[in-house]
Every structure is written in structure tokens, then in C-alpha cells.
mmCIF file of C-alpha atoms in Angstrom:
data_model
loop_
_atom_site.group_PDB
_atom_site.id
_atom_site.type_symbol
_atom_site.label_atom_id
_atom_site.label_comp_id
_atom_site.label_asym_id
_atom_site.label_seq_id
_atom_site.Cartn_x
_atom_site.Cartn_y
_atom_site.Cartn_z
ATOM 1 C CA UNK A 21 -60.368 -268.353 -81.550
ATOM 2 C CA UNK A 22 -58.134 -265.407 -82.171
ATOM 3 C CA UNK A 23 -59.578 -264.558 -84.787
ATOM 4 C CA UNK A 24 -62.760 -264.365 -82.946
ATOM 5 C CA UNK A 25 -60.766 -262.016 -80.195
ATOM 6 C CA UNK A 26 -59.645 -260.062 -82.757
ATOM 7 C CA UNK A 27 -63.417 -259.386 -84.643
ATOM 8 C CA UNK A 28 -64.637 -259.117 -80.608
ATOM 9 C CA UNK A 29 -62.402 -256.325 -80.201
ATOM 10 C CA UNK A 30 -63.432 -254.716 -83.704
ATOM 11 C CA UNK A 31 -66.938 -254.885 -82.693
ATOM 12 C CA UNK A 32 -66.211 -252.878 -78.900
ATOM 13 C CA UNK A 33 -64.208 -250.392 -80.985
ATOM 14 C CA UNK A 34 -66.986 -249.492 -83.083
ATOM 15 C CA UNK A 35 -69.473 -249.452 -81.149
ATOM 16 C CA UNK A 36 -67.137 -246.739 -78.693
ATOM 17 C CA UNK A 37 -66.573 -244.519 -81.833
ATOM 18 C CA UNK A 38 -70.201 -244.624 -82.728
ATOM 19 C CA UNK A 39 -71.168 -244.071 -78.953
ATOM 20 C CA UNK A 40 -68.527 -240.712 -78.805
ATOM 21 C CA UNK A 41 -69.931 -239.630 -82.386
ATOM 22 C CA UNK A 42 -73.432 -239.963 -81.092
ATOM 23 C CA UNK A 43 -72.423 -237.609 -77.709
ATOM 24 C CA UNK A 44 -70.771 -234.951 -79.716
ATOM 25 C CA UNK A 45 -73.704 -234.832 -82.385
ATOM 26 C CA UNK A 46 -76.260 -235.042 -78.564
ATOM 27 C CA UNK A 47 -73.970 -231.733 -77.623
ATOM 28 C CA UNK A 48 -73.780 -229.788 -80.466
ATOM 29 C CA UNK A 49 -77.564 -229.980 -80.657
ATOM 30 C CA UNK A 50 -77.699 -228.859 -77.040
ATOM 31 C CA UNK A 51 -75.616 -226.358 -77.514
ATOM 32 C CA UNK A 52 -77.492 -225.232 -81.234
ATOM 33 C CA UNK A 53 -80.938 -225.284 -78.990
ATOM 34 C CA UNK A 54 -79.888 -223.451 -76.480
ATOM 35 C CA UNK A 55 -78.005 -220.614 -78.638
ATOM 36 C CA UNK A 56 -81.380 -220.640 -80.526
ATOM 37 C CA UNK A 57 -83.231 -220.163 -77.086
ATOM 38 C CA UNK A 58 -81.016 -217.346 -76.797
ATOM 39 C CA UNK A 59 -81.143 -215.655 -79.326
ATOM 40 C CA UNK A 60 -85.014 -215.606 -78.953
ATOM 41 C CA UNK A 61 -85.113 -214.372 -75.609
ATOM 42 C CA UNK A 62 -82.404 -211.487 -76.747
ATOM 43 C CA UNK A 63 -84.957 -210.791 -79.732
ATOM 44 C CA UNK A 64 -87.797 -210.703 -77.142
ATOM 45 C CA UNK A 65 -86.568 -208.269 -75.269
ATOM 46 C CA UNK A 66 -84.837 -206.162 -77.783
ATOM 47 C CA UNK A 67 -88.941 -205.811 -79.394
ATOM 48 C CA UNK A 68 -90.601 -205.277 -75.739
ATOM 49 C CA UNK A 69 -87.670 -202.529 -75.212
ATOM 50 C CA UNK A 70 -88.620 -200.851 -78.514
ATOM 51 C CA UNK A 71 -92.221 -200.968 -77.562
ATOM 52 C CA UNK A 72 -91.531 -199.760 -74.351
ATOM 53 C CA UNK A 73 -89.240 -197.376 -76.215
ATOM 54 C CA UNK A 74 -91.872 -196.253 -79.529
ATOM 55 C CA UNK A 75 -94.842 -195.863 -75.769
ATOM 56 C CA UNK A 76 -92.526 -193.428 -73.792
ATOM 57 C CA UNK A 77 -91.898 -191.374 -77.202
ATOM 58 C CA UNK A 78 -95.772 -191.540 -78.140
ATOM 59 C CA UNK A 79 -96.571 -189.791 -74.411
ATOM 60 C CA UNK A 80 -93.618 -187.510 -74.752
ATOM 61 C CA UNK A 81 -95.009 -186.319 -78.094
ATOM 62 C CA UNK A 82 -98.548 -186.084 -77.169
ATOM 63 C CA UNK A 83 -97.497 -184.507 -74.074
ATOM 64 C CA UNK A 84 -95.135 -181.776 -75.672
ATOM 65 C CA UNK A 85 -98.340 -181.256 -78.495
ATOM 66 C CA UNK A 86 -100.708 -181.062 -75.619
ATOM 67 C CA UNK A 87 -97.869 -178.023 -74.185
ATOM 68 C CA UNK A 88 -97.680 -176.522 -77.206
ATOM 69 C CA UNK A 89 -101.282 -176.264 -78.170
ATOM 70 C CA UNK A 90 -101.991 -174.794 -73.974
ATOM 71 C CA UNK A 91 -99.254 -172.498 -74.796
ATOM 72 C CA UNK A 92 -100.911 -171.019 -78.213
ATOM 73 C CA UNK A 93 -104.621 -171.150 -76.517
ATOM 74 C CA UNK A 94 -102.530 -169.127 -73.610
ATOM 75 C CA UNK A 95 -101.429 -166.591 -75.613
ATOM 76 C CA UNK A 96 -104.714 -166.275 -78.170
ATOM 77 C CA UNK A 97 -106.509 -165.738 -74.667
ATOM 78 C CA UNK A 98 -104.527 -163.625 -73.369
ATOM 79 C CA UNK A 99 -104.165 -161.666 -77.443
ATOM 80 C CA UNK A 100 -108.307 -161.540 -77.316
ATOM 81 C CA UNK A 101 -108.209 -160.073 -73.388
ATOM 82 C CA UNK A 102 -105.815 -157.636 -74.762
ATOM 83 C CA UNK A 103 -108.054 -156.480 -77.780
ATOM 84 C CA UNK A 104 -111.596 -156.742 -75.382
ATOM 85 C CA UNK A 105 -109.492 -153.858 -73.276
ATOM 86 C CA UNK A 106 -109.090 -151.557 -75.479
ATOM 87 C CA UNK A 107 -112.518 -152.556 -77.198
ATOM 88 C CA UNK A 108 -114.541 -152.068 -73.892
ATOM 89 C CA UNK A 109 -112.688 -148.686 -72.730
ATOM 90 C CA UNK A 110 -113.357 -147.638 -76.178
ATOM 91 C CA UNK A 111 -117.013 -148.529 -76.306
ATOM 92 C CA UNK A 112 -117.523 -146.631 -72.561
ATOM 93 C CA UNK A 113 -115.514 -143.462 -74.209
ATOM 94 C CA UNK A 114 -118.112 -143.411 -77.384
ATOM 95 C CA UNK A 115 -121.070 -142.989 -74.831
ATOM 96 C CA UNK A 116 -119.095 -140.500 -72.812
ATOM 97 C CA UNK A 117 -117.942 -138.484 -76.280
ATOM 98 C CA UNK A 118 -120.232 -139.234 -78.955
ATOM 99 C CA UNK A 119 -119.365 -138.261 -82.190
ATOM 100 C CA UNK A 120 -115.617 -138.098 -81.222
ATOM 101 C CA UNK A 121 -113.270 -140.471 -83.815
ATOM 102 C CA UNK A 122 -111.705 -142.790 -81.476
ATOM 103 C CA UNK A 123 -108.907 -145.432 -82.351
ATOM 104 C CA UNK A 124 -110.095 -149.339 -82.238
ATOM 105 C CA UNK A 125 -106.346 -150.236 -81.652
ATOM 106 C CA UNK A 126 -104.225 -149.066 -78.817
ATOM 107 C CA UNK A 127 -100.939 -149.478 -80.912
ATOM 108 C CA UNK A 128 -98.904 -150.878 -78.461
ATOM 109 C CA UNK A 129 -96.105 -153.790 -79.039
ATOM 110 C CA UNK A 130 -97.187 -155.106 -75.085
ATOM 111 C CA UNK A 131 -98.837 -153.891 -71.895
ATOM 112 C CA UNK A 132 -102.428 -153.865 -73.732
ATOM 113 C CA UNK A 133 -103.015 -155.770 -70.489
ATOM 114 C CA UNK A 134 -102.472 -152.731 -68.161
ATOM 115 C CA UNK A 135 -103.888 -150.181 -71.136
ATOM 116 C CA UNK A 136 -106.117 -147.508 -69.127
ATOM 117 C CA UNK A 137 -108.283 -144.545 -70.685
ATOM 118 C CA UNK A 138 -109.371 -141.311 -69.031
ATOM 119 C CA UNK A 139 -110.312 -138.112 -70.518
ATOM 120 C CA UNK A 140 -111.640 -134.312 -70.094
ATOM 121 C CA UNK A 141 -114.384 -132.714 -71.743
ATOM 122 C CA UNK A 142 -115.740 -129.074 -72.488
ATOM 123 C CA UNK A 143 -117.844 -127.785 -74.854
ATOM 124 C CA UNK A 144 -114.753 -126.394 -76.739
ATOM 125 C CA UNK A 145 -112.798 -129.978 -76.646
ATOM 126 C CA UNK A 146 -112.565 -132.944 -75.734
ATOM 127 C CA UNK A 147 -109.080 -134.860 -74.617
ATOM 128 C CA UNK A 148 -108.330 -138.554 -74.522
ATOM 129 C CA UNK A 149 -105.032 -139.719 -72.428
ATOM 130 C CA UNK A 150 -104.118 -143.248 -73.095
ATOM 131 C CA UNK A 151 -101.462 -145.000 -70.528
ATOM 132 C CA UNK A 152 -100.077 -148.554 -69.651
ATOM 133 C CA UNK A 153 -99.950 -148.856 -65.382
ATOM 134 C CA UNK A 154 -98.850 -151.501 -63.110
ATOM 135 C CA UNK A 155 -102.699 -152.548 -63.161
ATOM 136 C CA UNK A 156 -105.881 -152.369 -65.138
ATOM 137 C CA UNK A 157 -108.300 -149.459 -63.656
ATOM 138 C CA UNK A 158 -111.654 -148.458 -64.618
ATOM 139 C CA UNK A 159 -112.163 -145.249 -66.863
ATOM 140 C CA UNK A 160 -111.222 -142.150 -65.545
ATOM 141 C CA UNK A 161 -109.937 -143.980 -62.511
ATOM 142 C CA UNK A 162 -108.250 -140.772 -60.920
ATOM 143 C CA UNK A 163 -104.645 -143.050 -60.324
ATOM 144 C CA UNK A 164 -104.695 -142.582 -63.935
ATOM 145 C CA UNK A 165 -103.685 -139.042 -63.564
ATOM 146 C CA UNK A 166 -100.299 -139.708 -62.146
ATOM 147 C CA UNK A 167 -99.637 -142.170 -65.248
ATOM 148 C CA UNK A 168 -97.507 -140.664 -68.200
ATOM 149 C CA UNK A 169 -99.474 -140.891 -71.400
ATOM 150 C CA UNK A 170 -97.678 -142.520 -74.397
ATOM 151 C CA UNK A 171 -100.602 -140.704 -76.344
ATOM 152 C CA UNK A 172 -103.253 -137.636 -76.351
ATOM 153 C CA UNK A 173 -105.977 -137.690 -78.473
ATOM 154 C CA UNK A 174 -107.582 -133.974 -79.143
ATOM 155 C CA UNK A 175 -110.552 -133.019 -80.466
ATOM 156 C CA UNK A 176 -111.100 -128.652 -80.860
ATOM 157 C CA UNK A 177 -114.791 -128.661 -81.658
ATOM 158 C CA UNK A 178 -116.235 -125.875 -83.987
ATOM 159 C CA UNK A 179 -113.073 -124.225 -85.246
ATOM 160 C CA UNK A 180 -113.225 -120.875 -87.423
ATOM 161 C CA UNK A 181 -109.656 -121.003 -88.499
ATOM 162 C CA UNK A 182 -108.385 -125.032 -89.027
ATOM 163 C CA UNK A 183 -104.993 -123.631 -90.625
ATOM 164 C CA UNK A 184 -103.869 -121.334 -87.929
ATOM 165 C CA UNK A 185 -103.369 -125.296 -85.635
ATOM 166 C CA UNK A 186 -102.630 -127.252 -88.066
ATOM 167 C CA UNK A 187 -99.663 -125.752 -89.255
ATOM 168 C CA UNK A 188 -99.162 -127.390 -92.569
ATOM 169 C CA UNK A 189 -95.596 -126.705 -94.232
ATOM 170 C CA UNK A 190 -95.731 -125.746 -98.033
ATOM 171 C CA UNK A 191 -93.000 -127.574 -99.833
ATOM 172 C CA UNK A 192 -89.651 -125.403 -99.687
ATOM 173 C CA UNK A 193 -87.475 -123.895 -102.643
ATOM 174 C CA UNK A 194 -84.199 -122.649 -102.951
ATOM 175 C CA UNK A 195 -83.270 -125.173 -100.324
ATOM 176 C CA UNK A 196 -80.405 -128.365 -100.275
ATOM 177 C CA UNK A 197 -82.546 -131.104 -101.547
ATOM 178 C CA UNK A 198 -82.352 -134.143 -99.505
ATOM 179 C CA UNK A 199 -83.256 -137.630 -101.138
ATOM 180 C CA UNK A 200 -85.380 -139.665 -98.860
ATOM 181 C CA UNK A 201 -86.746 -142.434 -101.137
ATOM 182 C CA UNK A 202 -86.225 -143.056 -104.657
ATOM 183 C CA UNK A 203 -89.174 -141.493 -106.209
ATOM 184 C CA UNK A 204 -89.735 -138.767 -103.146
ATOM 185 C CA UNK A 205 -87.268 -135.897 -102.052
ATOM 186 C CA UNK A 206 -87.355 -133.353 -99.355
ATOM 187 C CA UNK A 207 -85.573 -129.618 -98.214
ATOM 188 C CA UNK A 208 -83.006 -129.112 -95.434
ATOM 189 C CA UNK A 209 -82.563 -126.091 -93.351
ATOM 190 C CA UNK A 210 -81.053 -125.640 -90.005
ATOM 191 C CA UNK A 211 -82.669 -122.735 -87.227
ATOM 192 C CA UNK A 212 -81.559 -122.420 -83.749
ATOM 193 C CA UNK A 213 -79.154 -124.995 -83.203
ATOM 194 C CA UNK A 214 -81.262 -127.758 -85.686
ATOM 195 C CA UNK A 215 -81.983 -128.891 -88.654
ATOM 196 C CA UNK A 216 -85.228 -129.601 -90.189
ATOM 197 C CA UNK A 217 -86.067 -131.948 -93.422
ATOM 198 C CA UNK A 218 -89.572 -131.421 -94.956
ATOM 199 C CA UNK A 219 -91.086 -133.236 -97.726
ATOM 200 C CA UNK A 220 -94.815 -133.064 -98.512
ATOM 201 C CA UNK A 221 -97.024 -135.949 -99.776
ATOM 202 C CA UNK A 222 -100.334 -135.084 -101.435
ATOM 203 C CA UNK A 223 -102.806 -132.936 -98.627
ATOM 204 C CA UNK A 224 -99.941 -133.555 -95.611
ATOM 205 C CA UNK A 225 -96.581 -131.524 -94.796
ATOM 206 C CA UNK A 226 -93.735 -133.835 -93.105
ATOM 207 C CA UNK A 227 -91.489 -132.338 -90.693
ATOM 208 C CA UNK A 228 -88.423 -133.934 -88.671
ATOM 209 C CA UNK A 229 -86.305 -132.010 -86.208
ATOM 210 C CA UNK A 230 -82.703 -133.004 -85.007
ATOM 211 C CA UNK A 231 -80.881 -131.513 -82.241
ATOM 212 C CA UNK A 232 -77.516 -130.362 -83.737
ATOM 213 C CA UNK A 233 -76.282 -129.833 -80.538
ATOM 214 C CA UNK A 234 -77.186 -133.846 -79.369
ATOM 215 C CA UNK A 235 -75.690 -134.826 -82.966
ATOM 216 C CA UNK A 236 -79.188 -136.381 -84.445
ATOM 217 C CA UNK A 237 -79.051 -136.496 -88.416
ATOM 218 C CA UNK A 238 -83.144 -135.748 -89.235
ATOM 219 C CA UNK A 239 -82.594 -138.507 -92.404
ATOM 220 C CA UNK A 240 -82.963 -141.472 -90.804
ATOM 221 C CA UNK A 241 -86.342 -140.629 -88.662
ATOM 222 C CA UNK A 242 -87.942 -138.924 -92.250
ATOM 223 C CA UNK A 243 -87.223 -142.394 -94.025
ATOM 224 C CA UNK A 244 -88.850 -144.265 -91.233
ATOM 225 C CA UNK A 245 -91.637 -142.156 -91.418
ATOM 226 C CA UNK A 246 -92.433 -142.005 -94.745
ATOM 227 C CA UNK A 247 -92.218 -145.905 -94.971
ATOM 228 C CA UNK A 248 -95.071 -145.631 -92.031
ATOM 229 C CA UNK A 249 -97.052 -143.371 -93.954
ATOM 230 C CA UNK A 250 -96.478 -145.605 -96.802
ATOM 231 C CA UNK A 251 -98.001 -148.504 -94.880
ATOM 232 C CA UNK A 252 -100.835 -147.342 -92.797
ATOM 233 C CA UNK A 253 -101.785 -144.008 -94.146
ATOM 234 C CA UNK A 254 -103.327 -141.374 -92.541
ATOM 235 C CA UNK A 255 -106.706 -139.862 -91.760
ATOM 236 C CA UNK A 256 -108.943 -138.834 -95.049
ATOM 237 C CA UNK A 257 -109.075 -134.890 -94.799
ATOM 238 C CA UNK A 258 -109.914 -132.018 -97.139
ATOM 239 C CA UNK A 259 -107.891 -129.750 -95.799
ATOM 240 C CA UNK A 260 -103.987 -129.517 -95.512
ATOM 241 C CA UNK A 261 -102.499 -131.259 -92.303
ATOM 242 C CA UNK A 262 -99.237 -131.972 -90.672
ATOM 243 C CA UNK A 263 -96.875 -134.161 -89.437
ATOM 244 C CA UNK A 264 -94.164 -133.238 -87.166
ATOM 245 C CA UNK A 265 -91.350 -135.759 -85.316
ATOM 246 C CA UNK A 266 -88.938 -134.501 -83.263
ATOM 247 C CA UNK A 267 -86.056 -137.193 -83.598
ATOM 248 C CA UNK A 268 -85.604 -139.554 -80.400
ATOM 249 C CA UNK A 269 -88.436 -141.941 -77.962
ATOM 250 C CA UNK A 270 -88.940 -141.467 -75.171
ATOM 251 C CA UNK A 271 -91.949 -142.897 -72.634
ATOM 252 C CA UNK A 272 -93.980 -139.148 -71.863
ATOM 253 C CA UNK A 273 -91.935 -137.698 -75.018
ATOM 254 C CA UNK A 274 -94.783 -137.282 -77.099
ATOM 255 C CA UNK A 275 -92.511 -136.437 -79.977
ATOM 256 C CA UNK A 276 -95.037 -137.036 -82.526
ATOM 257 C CA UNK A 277 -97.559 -134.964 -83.277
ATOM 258 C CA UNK A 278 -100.266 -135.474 -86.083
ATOM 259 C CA UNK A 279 -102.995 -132.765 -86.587
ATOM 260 C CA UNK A 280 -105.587 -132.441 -89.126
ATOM 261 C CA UNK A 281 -109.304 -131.334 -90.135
ATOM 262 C CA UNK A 282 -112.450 -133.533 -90.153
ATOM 263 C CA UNK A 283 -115.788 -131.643 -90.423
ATOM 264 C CA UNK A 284 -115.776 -128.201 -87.986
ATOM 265 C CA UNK A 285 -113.244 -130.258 -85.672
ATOM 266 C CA UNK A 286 -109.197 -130.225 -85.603
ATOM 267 C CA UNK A 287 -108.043 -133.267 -84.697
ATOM 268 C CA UNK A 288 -104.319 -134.003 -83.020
ATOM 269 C CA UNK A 289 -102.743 -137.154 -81.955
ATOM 270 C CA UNK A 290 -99.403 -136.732 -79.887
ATOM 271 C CA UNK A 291 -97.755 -140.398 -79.308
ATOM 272 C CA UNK A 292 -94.226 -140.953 -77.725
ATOM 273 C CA UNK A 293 -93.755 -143.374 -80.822
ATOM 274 C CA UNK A 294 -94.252 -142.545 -84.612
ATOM 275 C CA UNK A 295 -95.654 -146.205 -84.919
ATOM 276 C CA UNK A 296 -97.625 -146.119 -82.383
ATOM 277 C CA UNK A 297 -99.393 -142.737 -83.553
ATOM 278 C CA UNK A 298 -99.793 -144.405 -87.468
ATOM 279 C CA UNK A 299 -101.328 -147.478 -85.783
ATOM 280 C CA UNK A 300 -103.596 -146.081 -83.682
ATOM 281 C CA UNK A 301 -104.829 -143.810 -86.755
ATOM 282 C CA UNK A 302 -105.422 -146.849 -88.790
ATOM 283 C CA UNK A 303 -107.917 -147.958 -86.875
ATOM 284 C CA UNK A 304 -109.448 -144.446 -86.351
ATOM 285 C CA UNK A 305 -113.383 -144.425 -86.430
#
């Protein structure tokens, strides 16, 4: 009988340790599934937040392309307005001045915009006056007038004597030399409170003036120059020309001044820039 108690009792035992080992394993699988569950719903949204993410950083980049590509049509537009202005001035000026050689390219760095064109003619010459205003008028708009020029285009027609306005330099002797480049040097002399550095290249004289009295050194302004002529050349002529550059810029200065021969006609081009004056030449026609 006891020893039936005592078997009894084994049995309840066992069957209570199996019972608490079957729990704990019934937990730990809750707990596994729903760390599982988790962990999917974290990766879930992790992937729809870098979707959302990768979406908003698609539209941002087709948006800034979209910007960029308005902002380069923008300023093409506005580049090919710029050109048409000078190009449609300059086509009006042909039929006004035929036979005159007129520059394609304004030769301005900005305000091709507000680029306006009048002129004078006689049966001696003809003058062009190029300006940038607060608007774009029509040709030989008479507001124009009270506009300063940043350059004149002359044309003397049927000249006797080209020489006596050109005024081309013959190269100097018995003066300093001056080196300006490596393979070109020029002459220094100073007159009436400045000094003036010449060097010639093939049919053209070069001539730059510096105030003494304003401190100006001429060197600087005749190595700039010659790089320009260097660059974008200069008008074909058969006869000797000039080029003169009084150092310093200024809007109205017209401190350039280019002359030369073409046919029976003198040409000049006075420009408040040097670069200006070469690029306007380039494109002469």
C-alpha cells in the first residue's frame, strides 16, 4: 500500500515537471513568434521608409534637373535675344549705309539687352554711335542722343591723303628699349608730363600713353594689348594704320582709338575698352 503511495506520488510529480517544462517551452515559443513578428514589422517599415525615402529623392532630382535645364534654356534665350539685337540693328544700319563695314558683334561682357544704334550720314562720312540704355529703342531713336557711346564707328569716304589720319608711328631708334613680350620689344619716351611705349607689328604702329602726373606705368596696358592683337587681329589693310590707348576705362572715355585704310575710305573705331574695340573688329564685315 505504501508502496503504492509512494509510486502515486512519483507519478503526480512527473507529470507537474512535465506540465511546467511544457509551459516554459509554450512561452518561449510565444515569445520567439512574437520577436519574429517584430522584427518583420520593423523590416517592413524600415523598406516602405526607404521607398518613401529613394521617391522623395527621385522628385527632388528630377525637380532640381528640370531647374537646371529652365535655367540654361533661360539664359540660351535670353544669349540668342542678345545676338538677334545687335543682328537686327545691324541689318537696318546696312540698308541705311550700304557699303559701310559694320561689326556683327557688339563686344560687350552684358547689357546686349539694352544695346541701341544710331548714326549720321553725309556724303563725306558716315558715323555709327553704339550705347547700352536703361531700355531697348528703335534706331536712331533721338533718346539715344543723350546716351554716352562706349564706341564710334567712322567711315571718311573718298580720302586723297589716308596717312595724314591715320597717323601711323614708324618704329623709334636711339630710344630705351622696353621688352613687352619675349620675342617683341618696343621704345620709351616721355613728352609733356607722359610717357609713351611704341612697338610696331607688321602694317600697324602701337601706341600707349600714361599720365606721369596720375602715376600710370604705359607697360602693363602695351602687354594687354598686344596679347589682344595676338588673339583677334585686326582689320586686313594695305596701307599702314594705328593703334593708340591712352591708359585707364572709363564709360564715355573712348580711350581707344583704331584707324586704318580699306579701299578710298579711312576707317576709325574709338571704344572706351581695348577689348571691346578688338572684338567688335573681329567680327567686322
Amino acid at each position: 500500500m505504501k508502496k503504492n503511495r509512494k509510486n502515486l506520488a512519483l507519478l503526480l510529480l512527473a507529470a507537474s515537471l512535465l506540465a511546467g517544462c511544457t509551459g516554459q517551452s509554450n512561452s518561449q515559443s510565444s515569445q520567439s513568434s512574437q520577436a519574429k513578428s517584430e522584427k518583420k514589422a520593423e523590416s517592413k517599415a524600415s523598406s516602405k521608409s526607404a521607398a518613401k525615402s529613394a521617391a522623395s529623392s527621385a522628385v527632388s532630382s528630377t525637380k532640381s534637373s528640370s531647374s537646371q535645364a529652365s535655367s540654361k534654356y533661360a539664359a540660351s534665350s535670353s544669349q540668342r535675344a542678345d545676338a538677334n539685337r545687335m543682328g537686327t540693328l545691324t541689318s537696318q544700319l546696312r540698308v541705311k549705309l550700304p557699303g559701310m563695314l559694320l561689326p556683327a558683334a557688339d563686344g560687350l561682357g552684358q547689357g546686349s539687352s539694352n544695346l541701341n544704334i544710331r548714326y549720321t550720314s553725309s556724303s563725306s562720312q558716315n558715323v555709327v554711335y553704339y550705347s547700352v540704355g536703361n531700355s531697348p529703342l528703335a534706331l536712331n531713336d533721338s533718346r539715344i542722343a543723350s546716351e554716352k557711346p562706349y564706341a564710334v564707328l567712322t567711315e571718311k569716304k573718298n580720302v586723297a591723303d589716308a596717312s595724314s589720319l591715320i597717323n601711323y608711328q614708324e618704329p623709334k631708334t636711339g630710344l630705351p628699349a622696353v621688352k613687352i613680350a619675349s620675342n617683341v620689344t618696343g621704345t620709351e619716351e616721355g613728352a609733356a608730363g607722359s610717357t609713351y611705349l611704341q612697338f610696331n607689328q607688321g602694317q600697324w604702329s602701337f601706341v600707349v600713353r600714361a599720365s606721369n602726373v596720375q602715376g600710370q606705368k604705359p607697360l602693363p596696358t602695351a602687354q594687354k594689348l598686344l596679347s589682344l592683337y595676338q588673339q583677334y587681329g585686326l582689320p586686313d589693310t594695305a596701307a599702314k594704320s594705328s593703334v593708340q590707348v591712352d591708359v585707364g576705362e572709363s564709360l564715355g572715355s573712348l580711350n581707344t582709338v583704331i584707324t586704318w585704310a580699306k579701299g578710298s575710305s579711312v576707317y576709325q573705331l574709338k571704344a572706351h575698352s581695348t577689348e571691346t574695340a578688338f572684338k567688335m573688329l573681329k567680327s567686322l564685315s
